[in-house]
CSV table of N, CA and C in Angstrom, one decimal:
chain,number,residue,atom,x,y,z
A,1,LYS,N,2.4,29.7,10.0
A,1,LYS,CA,3.6,28.4,10.0
A,1,LYS,C,2.6,27.3,11.0
A,2,LEU,N,2.2,27.0,11.8
A,2,LEU,CA,1.1,26.4,13.0
A,2,LEU,C,0.8,25.2,11.0
A,3,ILE,N,0.4,25.6,10.5
A,3,ILE,CA,-0.1,24.9,9.7
A,3,ILE,C,0.9,24.2,8.1
A,4,VAL,N,2.1,24.5,8.0
A,4,VAL,CA,3.0,24.2,7.7
A,4,VAL,C,4.4,22.9,8.4
A,5,GLU,N,4.2,23.6,10.2
A,5,GLU,CA,4.5,22.6,10.8
A,5,GLU,C,3.4,21.4,10.4
A,6,ARG,N,2.3,21.1,10.4
A,6,ARG,CA,1.2,20.2,10.3
A,6,ARG,C,1.0,19.5,9.6
A,7,SER,N,2.2,19.7,8.3
A,7,SER,CA,1.7,19.2,6.8
A,7,SER,C,2.5,19.1,6.4
A,8,VAL,N,4.0,19.6,6.2
A,8,VAL,CA,5.2,18.8,6.5
A,8,VAL,C,5.8,17.8,7.3
A,9,ARG,N,6.4,16.6,7.2
A,9,ARG,CA,7.0,16.1,8.0
A,9,ARG,C,8.9,15.1,7.4
A,10,ARG,N,9.7,15.2,7.8
A,10,ARG,CA,10.9,14.5,7.3
A,10,ARG,C,10.8,12.7,6.6
A,11,ASP,N,10.8,12.5,5.9
A,11,ASP,CA,10.2,10.3,5.3
A,11,ASP,C,11.8,9.7,6.4
A,12,LYS,N,12.0,8.8,6.1
A,12,LYS,CA,13.2,7.6,6.1
A,12,LYS,C,14.2,8.4,5.7
A,13,ASP,N,14.7,8.7,4.5
A,13,ASP,CA,15.7,9.6,4.1
A,13,ASP,C,16.2,11.1,4.4
A,14,ASN,N,14.8,11.6,5.6
A,14,ASN,CA,15.4,13.0,6.1
A,14,ASN,C,14.2,13.4,4.8
A,15,LYS,N,14.4,13.5,3.5
A,15,LYS,CA,13.3,14.5,3.1
A,15,LYS,C,12.2,14.7,3.1
A,16,LEU,N,11.0,16.3,3.2
A,16,LEU,CA,10.4,16.7,3.7
A,16,LEU,C,9.5,16.0,2.7
A,17,ARG,N,8.4,16.1,3.4
A,17,ARG,CA,6.7,15.4,2.6
A,17,ARG,C,6.2,16.1,2.8
A,18,ILE,N,5.1,16.7,1.7
A,18,ILE,CA,3.6,17.0,2.1
A,18,ILE,C,3.0,15.9,2.9
A,19,THR,N,2.6,15.3,4.3
A,19,THR,CA,1.6,15.1,4.7
A,19,THR,C,0.1,15.9,4.2
A,20,PHE,N,-1.2,15.1,4.7
A,20,PHE,CA,-2.4,15.9,5.2
A,20,PHE,C,-3.2,16.3,6.0
A,21,ASP,N,-3.3,16.7,7.1
A,21,ASP,CA,-3.8,16.9,8.4
A,21,ASP,C,-5.7,17.9,8.1
A,22,GLU,N,-5.9,16.5,8.8
A,22,GLU,CA,-7.5,16.8,8.0
A,22,GLU,C,-8.7,18.1,8.2
A,23,ALA,N,-7.8,18.1,10.1
A,23,ALA,CA,-7.7,19.7,10.4
A,23,ALA,C,-7.1,20.6,9.8
A,24,THR,N,-6.7,20.6,8.7
A,24,THR,CA,-6.1,22.2,7.9
A,24,THR,C,-7.1,22.5,7.1
A,25,LYS,N,-7.7,20.9,5.9
A,25,LYS,CA,-8.6,20.8,5.5
A,25,LYS,C,-9.1,22.0,4.7
A,26,VAL,N,-9.7,22.3,3.6
A,26,VAL,CA,-10.2,23.3,3.2
A,26,VAL,C,-12.1,23.1,2.4
A,27,TYR,N,-12.7,23.2,2.7
A,27,TYR,CA,-13.8,22.0,2.0
A,27,TYR,C,-15.0,24.0,1.4
A,28,PRO,N,-15.3,22.7,0.7
A,28,PRO,CA,-15.8,23.9,-0.1
A,28,PRO,C,-17.1,24.8,0.6
A,29,VAL,N,-17.4,26.2,0.6
A,29,VAL,CA,-18.9,27.2,1.3
A,29,VAL,C,-20.3,26.2,1.2
A,30,TYR,N,-20.2,26.1,0.0
A,30,TYR,CA,-21.1,25.6,-0.6
A,30,TYR,C,-21.3,23.2,-1.2
A,31,PRO,N,-22.0,22.6,-0.9
A,31,PRO,CA,-21.6,21.2,-1.1
A,31,PRO,C,-21.7,21.2,-3.3
A,32,TYR,N,-20.3,20.8,-3.9
A,32,TYR,CA,-20.8,19.9,-4.7
A,32,TYR,C,-21.6,19.0,-5.5
A,33,THR,N,-23.0,19.4,-6.1
A,33,THR,CA,-23.6,18.6,-6.2
A,33,THR,C,-23.7,17.6,-7.5
A,34,ASP,N,-24.0,16.6,-7.3
A,34,ASP,CA,-23.7,15.6,-9.1
A,34,ASP,C,-24.0,16.8,-10.0
A,35,GLU,N,-24.8,16.9,-10.6
A,35,GLU,CA,-25.4,18.0,-11.4
A,35,GLU,C,-24.5,18.8,-11.9
A,36,LEU,N,-23.5,19.4,-10.7
A,36,LEU,CA,-22.9,20.7,-10.4
A,36,LEU,C,-21.3,20.6,-11.9
A,37,VAL,N,-21.5,19.1,-10.8
A,37,VAL,CA,-20.2,18.9,-11.1
A,37,VAL,C,-20.2,18.3,-12.9
A,38,ARG,N,-20.9,17.8,-13.1
A,38,ARG,CA,-21.9,17.4,-14.6
A,38,ARG,C,-21.9,19.0,-15.2
A,39,SER,N,-22.2,19.1,-15.2
A,39,SER,CA,-22.4,20.5,-16.1
A,39,SER,C,-20.4,21.4,-16.0
A,40,LEU,N,-20.0,21.0,-14.8
A,40,LEU,CA,-19.2,21.4,-15.2
A,40,LEU,C,-18.2,21.0,-15.9
A,41,PHE,N,-18.0,19.4,-16.3
A,41,PHE,CA,-17.6,18.9,-17.0
A,41,PHE,C,-17.8,18.9,-18.3
A,42,ARG,N,-19.7,18.8,-18.4
A,42,ARG,CA,-19.6,18.5,-19.8
A,42,ARG,C,-19.3,20.3,-20.3
A,43,ASN,N,-19.3,21.5,-19.3
A,43,ASN,CA,-18.8,22.6,-21.0
A,43,ASN,C,-16.5,23.1,-21.2
A,44,LEU,N,-16.5,21.5,-20.1
A,44,LEU,CA,-15.2,21.3,-20.7
A,44,LEU,C,-14.4,21.0,-21.3
A,45,LYS,N,-13.8,22.0,-22.5
A,45,LYS,CA,-13.8,21.6,-23.5
A,45,LYS,C,-12.1,21.4,-23.8
A,46,ALA,N,-10.7,21.6,-23.1
A,46,ALA,CA,-9.9,21.8,-23.2
A,46,ALA,C,-9.6,20.7,-23.2
A,47,SER,N,-7.9,20.2,-23.3
A,47,SER,CA,-7.6,19.0,-24.2
A,47,SER,C,-6.9,18.9,-21.6
A,48,THR,N,-7.2,18.0,-21.4
A,48,THR,CA,-7.4,17.6,-20.2
A,48,THR,C,-5.9,16.6,-19.9
A,49,LEU,N,-4.5,16.4,-18.8
A,49,LEU,CA,-4.4,15.0,-18.4
A,49,LEU,C,-4.3,15.5,-16.9
A,50,VAL,N,-4.9,14.9,-16.7
A,50,VAL,CA,-4.8,13.6,-14.8
A,50,VAL,C,-3.7,13.7,-14.0
A,51,ILE,N,-2.9,13.5,-13.7
A,51,ILE,CA,-1.7,12.1,-13.3
A,51,ILE,C,-1.5,12.1,-11.5
A,52,PHE,N,-2.3,11.3,-11.6
A,52,PHE,CA,-1.9,11.1,-9.6
A,52,PHE,C,-1.0,10.1,-9.2
A,53,THR,N,-1.2,10.1,-8.6
A,53,THR,CA,-0.8,8.3,-7.2
A,53,THR,C,-0.9,7.5,-7.3
A,54,LYS,N,-1.2,6.0,-7.5
A,54,LYS,CA,-2.1,5.1,-7.2
A,54,LYS,C,-2.1,5.0,-6.0
A,55,ASN,N,-1.8,5.6,-5.5
A,55,ASN,CA,-1.9,5.8,-3.8
A,55,ASN,C,-2.9,6.1,-3.2
A,56,VAL,N,-3.9,8.1,-4.4
A,56,VAL,CA,-4.8,7.8,-3.9
A,56,VAL,C,-7.0,7.2,-3.8
A,57,ASP,N,-6.6,7.2,-2.9
A,57,ASP,CA,-8.2,6.5,-3.1
A,57,ASP,C,-8.7,7.6,-4.4
A,58,GLU,N,-9.2,6.1,-5.5
A,58,GLU,CA,-9.6,7.1,-6.2
A,58,GLU,C,-11.9,6.6,-6.2
A,59,ALA,N,-12.0,5.9,-5.5
A,59,ALA,CA,-13.5,6.3,-5.5
A,59,ALA,C,-14.0,7.2,-5.0
A,60,LYS,N,-12.5,8.4,-4.3
A,60,LYS,CA,-13.7,9.4,-4.2
A,60,LYS,C,-13.3,10.6,-4.8
A,61,TYR,N,-12.4,10.3,-6.0
A,61,TYR,CA,-12.5,11.4,-7.6
A,61,TYR,C,-13.5,10.3,-8.9
A,62,LYS,N,-13.6,9.3,-8.6
A,62,LYS,CA,-14.2,8.9,-9.5
A,62,LYS,C,-15.9,8.9,-9.9
A,63,ASN,N,-15.8,9.9,-9.7
A,63,ASN,CA,-17.6,10.5,-10.8
A,63,ASN,C,-16.7,12.0,-11.2
A,64,SER,N,-15.8,12.3,-10.6
A,64,SER,CA,-15.8,13.1,-11.3
A,64,SER,C,-14.0,12.8,-13.1
A,65,PHE,N,-14.1,12.6,-12.7
A,65,PHE,CA,-13.5,10.9,-13.7
A,65,PHE,C,-14.8,10.2,-14.3
A,66,ASP,N,-15.5,9.9,-14.2
A,66,ASP,CA,-16.4,9.5,-15.2
A,66,ASP,C,-16.7,10.8,-16.0
A,67,TYR,N,-16.9,11.1,-15.7
A,67,TYR,CA,-17.8,12.4,-16.2
A,67,TYR,C,-16.8,13.3,-17.1
A,68,MET,N,-15.6,13.9,-16.8
A,68,MET,CA,-14.4,13.6,-17.6
A,68,MET,C,-14.0,13.0,-18.9
A,69,ARG,N,-14.7,11.2,-19.0
A,69,ARG,CA,-14.0,10.6,-19.3
A,69,ARG,C,-14.9,10.3,-20.6
A,70,GLU,N,-16.7,11.0,-20.0
A,70,GLU,CA,-18.0,11.1,-20.8
A,70,GLU,C,-18.2,12.5,-21.4
A,71,PHE,N,-17.3,13.1,-21.4
A,71,PHE,CA,-17.7,15.3,-22.3
A,71,PHE,C,-16.6,14.8,-22.0
A,72,ASN,N,-15.5,14.6,-22.4
A,72,ASN,CA,-13.7,14.8,-22.9
A,72,ASN,C,-13.6,13.8,-23.7
A,73,PRO,N,-13.1,13.7,-25.1
A,73,PRO,CA,-12.1,13.0,-25.6
A,73,PRO,C,-10.6,12.9,-25.5
A,74,ASN,N,-10.8,14.1,-25.2
A,74,ASN,CA,-9.3,14.2,-25.2
A,74,ASN,C,-8.9,14.0,-24.3
A,75,PHE,N,-9.6,13.1,-22.7
A,75,PHE,CA,-9.0,12.9,-21.2
A,75,PHE,C,-8.4,12.4,-21.0
A,76,GLU,N,-7.0,13.0,-20.6
A,76,GLU,CA,-6.9,10.9,-19.7
A,76,GLU,C,-6.0,11.1,-18.4
A,77,LEU,N,-6.1,9.9,-18.1
A,77,LEU,CA,-5.8,9.7,-16.3
A,77,LEU,C,-4.2,8.6,-16.5
A,78,GLU,N,-3.5,8.9,-16.2
A,78,GLU,CA,-2.4,8.2,-15.5
A,78,GLU,C,-2.1,7.9,-13.8
A,79,LEU,N,-2.1,7.0,-13.7
A,79,LEU,CA,-1.5,7.1,-12.6
A,79,LEU,C,0.3,6.2,-11.9
A,80,ILE,N,0.6,6.8,-10.9
A,80,ILE,CA,1.5,6.8,-10.7
A,80,ILE,C,2.1,6.2,-9.6
A,81,ASP,N,2.9,4.8,-9.8
A,81,ASP,CA,3.0,4.4,-7.8
A,81,ASP,C,4.2,5.0,-7.7
A,82,GLY,N,3.8,5.6,-6.2
A,82,GLY,CA,4.4,6.8,-5.8
A,82,GLY,C,4.2,7.5,-4.5
A,83,PRO,N,4.6,8.4,-3.9
A,83,PRO,CA,3.8,9.4,-2.7
A,83,PRO,C,3.2,10.2,-3.0
A,84,HIS,N,2.1,11.3,-3.4
A,84,HIS,CA,1.5,12.2,-3.0
A,84,HIS,C,3.0,13.2,-3.5
A,85,ASP,N,3.6,13.9,-3.1
A,85,ASP,CA,4.7,14.3,-4.2
A,85,ASP,C,5.4,14.2,-5.3
A,86,PHE,N,4.9,12.7,-5.8
A,86,PHE,CA,5.4,12.2,-6.7
A,86,PHE,C,5.9,12.2,-8.0
A,87,HIS,N,5.4,14.1,-8.5
A,87,HIS,CA,6.6,14.5,-9.5
A,87,HIS,C,7.2,14.9,-8.4
A,88,LEU,N,8.0,15.3,-7.8
A,88,LEU,CA,9.3,15.6,-6.9
A,88,LEU,C,10.3,13.8,-6.9
A,89,THR,N,9.6,13.3,-6.7
A,89,THR,CA,10.5,12.1,-7.0
A,89,THR,C,10.4,10.8,-7.9
A,90,HIS,N,9.6,11.1,-9.2
A,90,HIS,CA,8.9,10.3,-9.8
A,90,HIS,C,9.9,11.6,-11.4
A,91,VAL,N,10.0,12.5,-11.6
A,91,VAL,CA,10.1,13.1,-12.3
A,91,VAL,C,10.4,13.0,-14.0
A,92,LYS,N,10.9,12.0,-14.1
A,92,LYS,CA,11.6,11.5,-15.2
A,92,LYS,C,10.3,11.2,-15.9
A,93,GLU,N,9.0,10.5,-15.1
A,93,GLU,CA,8.1,9.7,-15.2
A,93,GLU,C,6.9,10.3,-15.9
A,94,VAL,N,7.0,11.6,-14.6
A,94,VAL,CA,6.2,12.9,-15.5
A,94,VAL,C,5.9,13.7,-16.1
A,95,VAL,N,7.6,13.8,-16.3
A,95,VAL,CA,7.3,14.5,-17.6
A,95,VAL,C,7.2,14.0,-19.1
A,96,ASP,N,7.7,12.1,-19.4
A,96,ASP,CA,7.6,11.4,-20.2
A,96,ASP,C,6.3,11.4,-20.3
A,97,LEU,N,4.8,11.5,-19.4
A,97,LEU,CA,3.8,11.2,-19.7
A,97,LEU,C,3.3,12.6,-20.1
A,98,ILE,N,3.8,13.6,-19.7
A,98,ILE,CA,2.9,15.1,-20.5
A,98,ILE,C,4.3,15.7,-21.1
A,99,GLU,N,5.3,14.5,-21.9
A,99,GLU,CA,5.4,15.0,-23.4
A,99,GLU,C,4.7,15.1,-24.4
A,100,ARG,N,4.0,13.2,-23.6
A,100,ARG,CA,3.5,12.7,-24.5
A,100,ARG,C,2.0,12.1,-25.0
A,101,TYR,N,1.5,14.2,-23.8
A,101,TYR,CA,0.1,14.2,-24.1
A,101,TYR,C,0.8,15.4,-25.4
A,102,PHE,N,1.3,16.7,-24.2
A,102,PHE,CA,1.5,17.5,-25.2
A,102,PHE,C,1.9,16.9,-27.3
A,103,ASP,N,2.8,15.9,-27.1
A,103,ASP,CA,2.4,15.2,-28.7
A,103,ASP,C,1.5,14.9,-29.6
A,104,LYS,N,0.8,14.1,-28.7
A,104,LYS,CA,-0.6,13.9,-28.8
A,104,LYS,C,-1.0,15.5,-29.3
A,105,TYR,N,-2.1,15.8,-28.1
A,105,TYR,CA,-2.5,17.2,-28.5
A,105,TYR,C,-3.1,18.5,-28.6
A,106,LEU,N,-0.6,18.8,-28.5
A,106,LEU,CA,-0.7,20.0,-29.0
A,106,LEU,C,-0.2,20.3,-30.6
A,107,LYS,N,-0.2,18.9,-31.3
A,107,LYS,CA,0.0,19.1,-33.3
A,107,LYS,C,-0.8,19.7,-33.7
């Protein structure tokens, strides 16, 4: 209950929004080294679509995105202008991106 209370807030329109409380963040038991991340993406062969908000700290994920681009020709990154839960607030835009991606890679 406490985690939910700390992780959800109402916005100006009285809608519930997910927040990020650093105290509830789960950290891996062992650190992800650069070589481990490279190895993971080197072996990932599936077409991959990542949809992020433009408000994300992209530098935090830059290496992962760069490795995915390097090793996976079917990797695409799309950025949407919106909050963390943009998939709830920008449904049509997200669905359009997914449908376009499926049309491109699942035919």
